[in-house]
CSV table of C-alpha atoms and ligand atoms in Angstrom, one decimal:
chain,number,residue,atom,x,y,z
A,19,UNK,CA,5.6,2.6,-0.9
A,20,UNK,CA,5.2,-1.0,-1.4
A,21,UNK,CA,5.6,-3.7,1.5
A,22,UNK,CA,3.6,-7.1,3.3
A,23,UNK,CA,0.5,-6.4,5.4
A,24,UNK,CA,2.0,-5.6,8.5
A,25,UNK,CA,5.5,-4.4,7.3
A,26,UNK,CA,4.2,-0.9,8.8
A,27,UNK,CA,3.5,1.3,5.5
A,28,UNK,CA,0.6,3.2,6.3
A,29,UNK,CA,2.2,4.4,9.8
A,30,UNK,CA,5.8,5.2,7.6
A,31,UNK,CA,3.7,6.5,4.7
A,32,UNK,CA,2.0,9.0,6.6
A,33,UNK,CA,5.6,10.4,8.4
A,34,UNK,CA,6.8,10.9,4.6
A,35,UNK,CA,4.3,12.6,3.1
A,36,UNK,CA,4.3,14.8,6.1
A,37,UNK,CA,8.0,15.1,6.0
A,38,UNK,CA,7.8,16.0,2.3
A,39,UNK,CA,5.0,18.1,2.0
A,40,UNK,CA,2.9,16.0,0.0
A,41,UNK,CA,-0.4,14.2,0.3
A,42,UNK,CA,-0.5,10.1,1.7
A,43,UNK,CA,-2.8,8.5,-0.4
A,44,UNK,CA,-3.6,5.4,0.9
A,45,UNK,CA,-6.2,2.6,-0.6
A,46,UNK,CA,-6.6,0.8,2.2
A,47,UNK,CA,-7.5,4.1,4.1
A,48,UNK,CA,-10.0,5.4,1.3
A,49,UNK,CA,-11.9,1.9,0.6
A,50,UNK,CA,-12.6,2.1,4.5
A,51,UNK,CA,-14.0,5.6,4.2
A,52,UNK,CA,-15.9,4.3,1.2
A,53,UNK,CA,-17.1,1.6,3.4
A,54,UNK,CA,-17.8,3.2,6.6
A,55,UNK,CA,-19.6,5.9,4.7
A,56,UNK,CA,-21.7,3.2,2.9
A,57,UNK,CA,-21.2,4.2,-0.6
A,58,UNK,CA,-21.3,2.4,-3.9
A,59,UNK,CA,-17.8,1.8,-3.9
A,60,UNK,CA,-17.9,0.4,-0.2
A,61,UNK,CA,-20.7,-1.6,-0.4
A,62,UNK,CA,-18.8,-3.4,-3.5
A,63,UNK,CA,-15.4,-3.3,-1.9
A,64,UNK,CA,-16.3,-4.7,1.1
A,65,UNK,CA,-17.0,-8.2,0.8
A,66,UNK,CA,-13.8,-8.5,-0.9
A,67,UNK,CA,-11.5,-6.6,2.1
A,68,UNK,CA,-13.3,-8.5,4.8
A,69,UNK,CA,-12.0,-11.6,2.9
A,70,UNK,CA,-8.8,-10.3,2.9
A,71,UNK,CA,-8.5,-10.4,-1.1
A,72,UNK,CA,-7.9,-7.6,-3.5
A,73,UNK,CA,-11.1,-5.2,-4.8
A,74,UNK,CA,-11.1,-5.7,-8.2
A,75,UNK,CA,-8.5,-3.3,-10.6
A,76,UNK,CA,-11.1,-1.4,-12.3
A,77,UNK,CA,-12.5,0.0,-9.0
A,78,UNK,CA,-9.6,0.9,-7.2
A,79,UNK,CA,-7.8,2.1,-10.2
A,80,UNK,CA,-10.6,4.5,-11.1
A,81,UNK,CA,-10.6,5.7,-7.6
A,82,UNK,CA,-6.7,6.4,-8.1
A,83,UNK,CA,-6.7,8.5,-11.2
A,84,UNK,CA,-9.7,10.5,-9.9
A,85,UNK,CA,-8.1,11.3,-6.7
A,86,UNK,CA,-4.5,11.9,-8.5
A,87,UNK,CA,-6.7,14.9,-10.6
A,88,UNK,CA,-7.3,16.6,-7.5
A,89,UNK,CA,-5.4,19.4,-7.1
A,90,UNK,CA,-3.6,19.0,-3.7
A,91,UNK,CA,-1.6,16.1,-5.9
A,92,UNK,CA,-0.3,18.2,-8.4
A,93,UNK,CA,3.2,18.6,-6.5
A,94,UNK,CA,3.5,15.3,-5.8
A,95,UNK,CA,2.0,12.4,-3.9
A,96,UNK,CA,3.0,9.3,-1.6
A,97,UNK,CA,0.7,6.4,-2.7
A,98,UNK,CA,0.2,3.4,-0.6
A,99,UNK,CA,-1.3,0.3,-0.8
A,100,UNK,CA,-1.2,1.2,-5.0
A,101,UNK,CA,-0.3,-0.6,-7.3
A,102,UNK,CA,-1.0,-3.7,-5.8
A,103,UNK,CA,-0.3,-6.0,-8.9
A,104,UNK,CA,1.3,-5.1,-12.7
A,105,UNK,CA,-2.2,-4.7,-14.0
A,106,UNK,CA,-2.8,-2.3,-11.9
A,107,UNK,CA,1.3,-0.6,-12.4
A,108,UNK,CA,0.6,-0.7,-16.2
A,109,UNK,CA,-3.0,1.1,-16.2
A,110,UNK,CA,-1.1,3.9,-14.4
A,111,UNK,CA,1.4,4.5,-17.0
A,112,UNK,CA,-1.3,4.0,-19.1
A,113,UNK,CA,-3.5,7.0,-17.5
A,114,UNK,CA,-0.7,9.3,-16.7
A,115,UNK,CA,2.6,8.4,-18.6
A,116,UNK,CA,5.9,6.5,-17.5
A,117,UNK,CA,7.1,9.7,-15.0
A,118,UNK,CA,3.9,8.5,-13.0
A,119,UNK,CA,5.6,7.0,-10.2
A,120,UNK,CA,9.3,8.1,-9.3
A,121,UNK,CA,10.3,5.6,-6.9
A,122,UNK,CA,8.8,2.9,-5.1
A,123,UNK,CA,10.1,2.1,-1.6
A,124,UNK,CA,10.0,-1.5,-0.4
A,125,UNK,CA,9.5,-2.0,3.2
A,126,UNK,CA,10.9,-5.6,4.0
A,127,UNK,CA,9.8,-7.5,7.2
A,128,UNK,CA,9.3,-11.4,7.4
A,129,UNK,CA,6.7,-13.0,7.3
A,130,UNK,CA,6.7,-14.7,11.3
A,131,UNK,CA,6.9,-10.9,12.4
A,132,UNK,CA,4.2,-9.4,10.0
A,133,UNK,CA,1.9,-12.0,11.7
A,134,UNK,CA,2.5,-11.1,14.9
A,135,UNK,CA,2.1,-7.1,14.4
A,136,UNK,CA,-1.3,-7.6,12.7
A,137,UNK,CA,-3.2,-10.0,15.8
A,138,UNK,CA,-1.7,-7.4,18.0
A,139,UNK,CA,-3.3,-4.8,15.9
A,140,UNK,CA,-6.4,-6.6,15.4
A,141,UNK,CA,-6.8,-7.3,19.3
A,142,UNK,CA,-5.6,-3.0,19.8
A,143,UNK,CA,-7.9,-1.5,17.2
A,144,UNK,CA,-10.2,-3.5,16.1
A,145,UNK,CA,-9.2,-4.0,12.4
A,146,UNK,CA,-12.3,-6.4,10.9
A,147,UNK,CA,-9.5,-8.3,8.2
A,148,UNK,CA,-6.9,-8.8,11.1
A,149,UNK,CA,-8.0,-12.1,12.0
A,150,UNK,CA,-5.9,-15.1,11.5
A,151,UNK,CA,-7.6,-16.4,9.0
A,152,UNK,CA,-8.2,-13.1,7.1
A,153,UNK,CA,-4.2,-12.4,7.3
A,154,UNK,CA,-3.1,-15.7,6.5
A,155,UNK,CA,-5.0,-14.9,3.2
A,156,UNK,CA,-3.8,-11.5,3.4
A,157,UNK,CA,-0.3,-12.8,3.3
A,158,UNK,CA,-1.0,-15.0,0.3
A,159,UNK,CA,-2.9,-12.9,-1.9
A,160,UNK,CA,0.7,-10.2,-0.8
A,161,UNK,CA,3.3,-13.4,-2.5
A,162,UNK,CA,1.0,-14.0,-5.0
A,163,UNK,CA,-0.1,-10.6,-6.6
A,164,UNK,CA,1.9,-7.8,-5.1
A,165,UNK,CA,5.3,-9.3,-4.8
A,166,UNK,CA,6.0,-9.5,-8.6
A,167,UNK,CA,5.6,-5.4,-8.4
A,168,UNK,CA,9.4,-5.6,-6.8
A,169,UNK,CA,10.6,-7.3,-10.2
A,170,UNK,CA,8.7,-5.1,-11.9
A,171,UNK,CA,9.7,-1.9,-10.0
A,172,UNK,CA,13.5,-3.5,-10.1
A,173,UNK,CA,13.6,-4.3,-13.8
A,174,UNK,CA,12.8,-0.3,-14.1
A,175,UNK,CA,15.5,0.7,-12.3
A,176,UNK,CA,12.6,2.1,-9.8
A,177,UNK,CA,13.1,0.3,-6.5
A,178,UNK,CA,14.3,0.9,-3.4
A,179,UNK,CA,14.3,-1.7,-0.6
A,180,UNK,CA,14.3,-0.7,2.9
A,181,UNK,CA,14.4,-2.5,6.3
A,182,UNK,CA,11.3,-2.3,8.3
A,183,UNK,CA,12.6,-4.1,11.3
A,184,UNK,CA,13.3,-1.7,14.3
A,185,UNK,CA,11.3,1.0,16.1
A,186,UNK,CA,9.2,2.9,13.7
A,187,UNK,CA,12.1,6.5,13.9
A,188,UNK,CA,14.5,3.8,12.9
A,189,UNK,CA,13.0,2.8,9.5
A,190,UNK,CA,11.5,6.2,9.1
A,191,UNK,CA,15.1,7.4,9.2
A,192,UNK,CA,16.4,4.7,6.9
A,193,UNK,CA,13.4,5.6,4.6
A,194,UNK,CA,14.9,9.2,4.4
A,195,UNK,CA,18.5,8.2,3.8
A,196,UNK,CA,17.0,6.5,1.0
A,197,UNK,CA,15.3,9.2,-0.6
A,198,UNK,CA,18.6,11.1,0.1
A,199,UNK,CA,20.2,9.5,-2.4
B,209,ADP,P1,-2.7,-3.9,4.2
B,209,ADP,O1,-1.6,-3.7,3.2
B,209,ADP,O2,-2.2,-3.9,5.5
B,209,ADP,O3,-3.3,-5.3,4.0
B,209,ADP,P2,-4.6,-1.9,3.2
B,209,ADP,O4,-4.9,-0.6,4.4
B,209,ADP,O5,-3.2,-1.6,2.4
B,209,ADP,O6,-3.6,-3.4,4.2
B,209,ADP,O7,-5.4,-2.8,2.7
B,209,ADP,C1,-6.4,-3.5,3.0
B,209,ADP,C2,-7.7,-3.9,2.1
B,209,ADP,O8,-8.3,-2.8,1.1
B,209,ADP,C3,-6.3,-5.0,1.1
B,209,ADP,O9,-6.5,-6.5,1.7
B,209,ADP,C4,-7.8,-5.0,0.0
B,209,ADP,O10,-8.4,-5.7,-0.1
B,209,ADP,C5,-8.0,-3.6,-0.4
B,209,ADP,N1,-7.0,-2.7,-1.2
B,209,ADP,C6,-6.5,-1.8,-0.9
B,209,ADP,N2,-5.9,-1.0,-2.1
B,209,ADP,C7,-5.9,-2.0,-3.0
B,209,ADP,C8,-5.6,-2.3,-4.6
B,209,ADP,N3,-4.6,-1.3,-4.8
B,209,ADP,N4,-5.8,-3.0,-5.1
B,209,ADP,C9,-6.8,-3.8,-4.9
B,209,ADP,N5,-7.5,-3.7,-3.3
B,209,ADP,C10,-6.8,-2.9,-2.2
């Protein structure tokens, strides 16, 4: 699942994974739990996350490779937040082969709506990286580093675009429709 911060990836990925009976693997959640548990990885990742920058590829990739080898991922998984740049996409292919990702689902939402949603989430949930300055940086990082993945998957004929505006059930319905095709 691809999309800018605030597009609703986490919410939709969780529902979709439940509907498909596969694990929802969110690298953001995994990293936040490492920070909360004060693991070595958490300590190394924390400053990058608080600034809204990407955690270095080698740290995140090692975490994901490890997770994908666990038993519950054998019959499929929904990756949310990974890969986040073309180097991570390549690392995944290198580790598991070309079939590692069947489809990239791109949730599309325009920038103004994103900022509004993220500021609101910051107020409601108190996530450390949902303050206005950090949000702007996350959107810039997305444009510079993650948006090139759209082209990466499109050129490999593995991209589906889904409009992310609307209610949660509306967007979910569109995702199900795309998967049924
Ligand atoms: P969002 O997409 O809303 O910004 P995430 O929960 O997906 O939120 O990610 C939060 C933070 O975790 C990112 O800003 C980044 O610091 C870190 N992160 C998550 N996934 C990756 C990844 N694949 N590579 C590098 N950093 C990551």
